[in-house]
Tab-separated table of C-alpha atoms in Angstrom:
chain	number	residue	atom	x	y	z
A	11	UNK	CA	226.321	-45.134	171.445
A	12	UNK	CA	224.830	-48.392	172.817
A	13	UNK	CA	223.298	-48.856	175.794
A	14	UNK	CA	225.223	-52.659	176.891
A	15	UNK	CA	222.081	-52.925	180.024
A	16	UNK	CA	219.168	-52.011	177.947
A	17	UNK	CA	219.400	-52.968	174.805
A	18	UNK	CA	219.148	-49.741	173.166
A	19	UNK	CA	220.471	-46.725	171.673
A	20	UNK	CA	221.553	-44.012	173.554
A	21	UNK	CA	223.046	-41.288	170.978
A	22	UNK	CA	224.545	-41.106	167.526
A	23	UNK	CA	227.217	-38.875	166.553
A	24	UNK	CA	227.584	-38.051	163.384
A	25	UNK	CA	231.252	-37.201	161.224
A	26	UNK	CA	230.566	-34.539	159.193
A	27	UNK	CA	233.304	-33.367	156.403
A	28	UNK	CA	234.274	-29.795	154.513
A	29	UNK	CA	231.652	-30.260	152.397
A	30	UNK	CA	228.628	-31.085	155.078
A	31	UNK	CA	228.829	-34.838	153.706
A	32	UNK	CA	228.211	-37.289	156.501
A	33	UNK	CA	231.858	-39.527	156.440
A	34	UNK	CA	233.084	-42.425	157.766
A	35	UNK	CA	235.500	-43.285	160.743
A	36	UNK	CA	238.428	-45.658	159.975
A	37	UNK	CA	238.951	-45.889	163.441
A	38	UNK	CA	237.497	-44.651	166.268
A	39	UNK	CA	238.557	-44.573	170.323
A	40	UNK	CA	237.346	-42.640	173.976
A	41	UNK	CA	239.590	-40.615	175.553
A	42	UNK	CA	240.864	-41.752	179.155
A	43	UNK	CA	238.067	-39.992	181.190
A	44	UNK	CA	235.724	-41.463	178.905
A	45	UNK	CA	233.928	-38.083	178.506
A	46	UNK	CA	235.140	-37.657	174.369
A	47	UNK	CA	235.268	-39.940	171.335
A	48	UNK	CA	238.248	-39.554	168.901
A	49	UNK	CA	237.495	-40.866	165.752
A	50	UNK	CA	240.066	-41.007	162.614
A	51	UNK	CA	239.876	-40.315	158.954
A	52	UNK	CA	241.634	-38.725	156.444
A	53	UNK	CA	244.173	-36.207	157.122
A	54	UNK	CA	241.977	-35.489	160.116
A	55	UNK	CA	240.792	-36.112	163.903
A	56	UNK	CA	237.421	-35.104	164.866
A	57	UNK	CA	236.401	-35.175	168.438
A	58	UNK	CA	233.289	-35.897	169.783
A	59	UNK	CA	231.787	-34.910	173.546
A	60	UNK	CA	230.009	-37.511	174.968
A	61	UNK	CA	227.451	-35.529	176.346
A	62	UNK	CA	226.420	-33.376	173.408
A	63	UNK	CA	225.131	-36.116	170.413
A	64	UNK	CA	224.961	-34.758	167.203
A	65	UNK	CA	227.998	-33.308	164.879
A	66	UNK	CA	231.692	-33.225	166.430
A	67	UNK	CA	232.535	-30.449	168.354
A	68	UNK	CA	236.224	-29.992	166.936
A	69	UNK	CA	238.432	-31.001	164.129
A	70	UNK	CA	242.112	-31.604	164.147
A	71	UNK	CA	244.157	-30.950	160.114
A	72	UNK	CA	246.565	-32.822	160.054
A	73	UNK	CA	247.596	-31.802	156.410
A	74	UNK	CA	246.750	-30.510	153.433
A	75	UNK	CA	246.885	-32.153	149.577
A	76	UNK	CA	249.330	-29.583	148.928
A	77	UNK	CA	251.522	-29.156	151.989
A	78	UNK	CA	254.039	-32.386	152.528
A	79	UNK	CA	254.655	-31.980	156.262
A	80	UNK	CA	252.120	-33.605	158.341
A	81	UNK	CA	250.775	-36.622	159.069
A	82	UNK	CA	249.489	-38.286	155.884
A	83	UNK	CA	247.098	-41.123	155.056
A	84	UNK	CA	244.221	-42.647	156.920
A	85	UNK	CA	244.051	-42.810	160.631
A	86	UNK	CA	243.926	-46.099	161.384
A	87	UNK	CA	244.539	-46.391	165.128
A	88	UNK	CA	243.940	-43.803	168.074
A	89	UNK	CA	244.888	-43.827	171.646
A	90	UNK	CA	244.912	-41.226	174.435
A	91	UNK	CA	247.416	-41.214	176.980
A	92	UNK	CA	245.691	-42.603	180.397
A	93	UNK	CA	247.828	-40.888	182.969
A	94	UNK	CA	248.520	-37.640	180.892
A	95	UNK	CA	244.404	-36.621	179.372
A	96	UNK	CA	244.956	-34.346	176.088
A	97	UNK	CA	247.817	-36.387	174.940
A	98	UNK	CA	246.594	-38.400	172.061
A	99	UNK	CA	248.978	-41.070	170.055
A	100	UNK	CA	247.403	-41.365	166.213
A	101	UNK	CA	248.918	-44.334	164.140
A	102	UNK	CA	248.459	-44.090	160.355
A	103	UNK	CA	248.209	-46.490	157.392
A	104	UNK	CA	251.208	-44.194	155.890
A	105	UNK	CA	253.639	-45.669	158.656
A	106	UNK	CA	253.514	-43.045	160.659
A	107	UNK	CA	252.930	-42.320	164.799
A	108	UNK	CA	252.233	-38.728	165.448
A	109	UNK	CA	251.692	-37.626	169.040
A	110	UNK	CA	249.462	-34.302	169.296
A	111	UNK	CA	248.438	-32.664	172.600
A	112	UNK	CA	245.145	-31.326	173.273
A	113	UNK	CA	245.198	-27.277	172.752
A	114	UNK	CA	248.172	-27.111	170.414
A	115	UNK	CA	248.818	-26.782	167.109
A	116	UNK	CA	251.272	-29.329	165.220
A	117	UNK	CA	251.731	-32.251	166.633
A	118	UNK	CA	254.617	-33.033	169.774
A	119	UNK	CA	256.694	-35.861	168.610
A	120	UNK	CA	256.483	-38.172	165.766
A	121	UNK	CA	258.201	-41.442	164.054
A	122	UNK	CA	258.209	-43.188	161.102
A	123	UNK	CA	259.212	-46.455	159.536
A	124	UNK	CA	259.408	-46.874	156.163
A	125	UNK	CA	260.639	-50.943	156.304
A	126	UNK	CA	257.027	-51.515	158.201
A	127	UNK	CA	253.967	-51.766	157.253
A	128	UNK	CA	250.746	-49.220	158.630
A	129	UNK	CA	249.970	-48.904	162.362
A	130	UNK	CA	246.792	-51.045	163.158
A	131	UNK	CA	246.841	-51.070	166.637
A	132	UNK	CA	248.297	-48.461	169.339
A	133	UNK	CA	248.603	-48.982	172.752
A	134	UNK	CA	250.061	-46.800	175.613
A	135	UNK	CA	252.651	-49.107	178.418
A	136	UNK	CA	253.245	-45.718	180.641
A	137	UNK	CA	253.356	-42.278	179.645
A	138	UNK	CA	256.308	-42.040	177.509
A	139	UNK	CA	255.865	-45.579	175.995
A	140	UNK	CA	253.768	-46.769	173.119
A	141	UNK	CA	253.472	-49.806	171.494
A	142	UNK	CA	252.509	-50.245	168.143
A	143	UNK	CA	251.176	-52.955	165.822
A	144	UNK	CA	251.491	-52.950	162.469
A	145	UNK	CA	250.719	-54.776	159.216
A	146	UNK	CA	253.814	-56.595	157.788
A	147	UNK	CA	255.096	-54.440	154.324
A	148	UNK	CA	255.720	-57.109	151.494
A	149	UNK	CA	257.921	-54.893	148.968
C-alpha cells in the first residue's frame, strides 16, 4: 500500500496459495468502506484487511479442477456493491459474472455469455445493476 502524501510505503500484503507459494493477483479492488482489499486469481478470492498487513485473512473457492459448477477461470475484474457492503460482483476471463455475498457459501446470482468475450471491467450503476466490459470474442 502506498502512501500518495509521503512518498512511501505503508504495508504489503502478500497472496499466499495451497501450497504456501507467494501468487499473483490478476486483479485486485477495496471494498466500499475501504477497510478490505479483494484481490482475484484463479478459481479464488482472497481478502485482505487493511489494517492487519501480512497474509490474507480469508479465501473464497470458487471451484475445484474436478467439480464443473462454479465460477471458472481467472478473476479478472472485482467490484463490491457501494450501498449494499458484503455484496461483491466478480467478472471472469471465462465469461462469467458471479455475485457472492459476504458470509455465505455459493455464490447469489450469476450470468453468462458465451457470444462475448471475458469481463475486464465491472462496475456497479445502483444496487441491482452492473455493468460490465468485456473483451470482444473473435470465433
Amino acid at each position: 500500500l502506498w502512501d500518495s502524501v509521503e512518498p512511501r510505503i505503508r504495508a504489503t500484503y502478500r497472496p499466499m496459495n495451497h501450497l504456501d507459494e507467494l501468487a499473483h493477483a490478476n486483479s485486485v479492488s477495496f471494498s466500499s468502506t475501504g477497510e478490505k482489499i479483494f484481490a482475484g486469481f484463479e478459481r479464488c478470492i482472497r481478502t485482505f484487511d487493511i489494517h492487519r498487513p501480512g497474509r490474507q485473512t480469508s479465501e473464497r473457492l470458487l471451484c475445484t479442477r474436478k467439480d464443473k459448477s462454479g465460477q471458472r477461470g481467472l478473476i479478472s475484474a472485482l467490484a463490491e456493491c457501494p450501498e449494499r457492503p458484503g455484496l461483491l460482483a466478480a467478472g471472469s476471463y471465462g465469461r462469467s459474472i458471479h455475485f457472492y455475498t459476504e458470509g455465505q457459501r455459493g455464490c447469489t446470482a450469476w450470468c453468462k455469455d458465451p457470444t462475448m468475450g471475458g469481463v475486464t471491467q465491472l462496475t456497479w450503476m445502483s444496487d441491482l445493476e452492473v455493468v460490465s466490459a468485456r473483451v470482444k470474442c473473435v470465433e
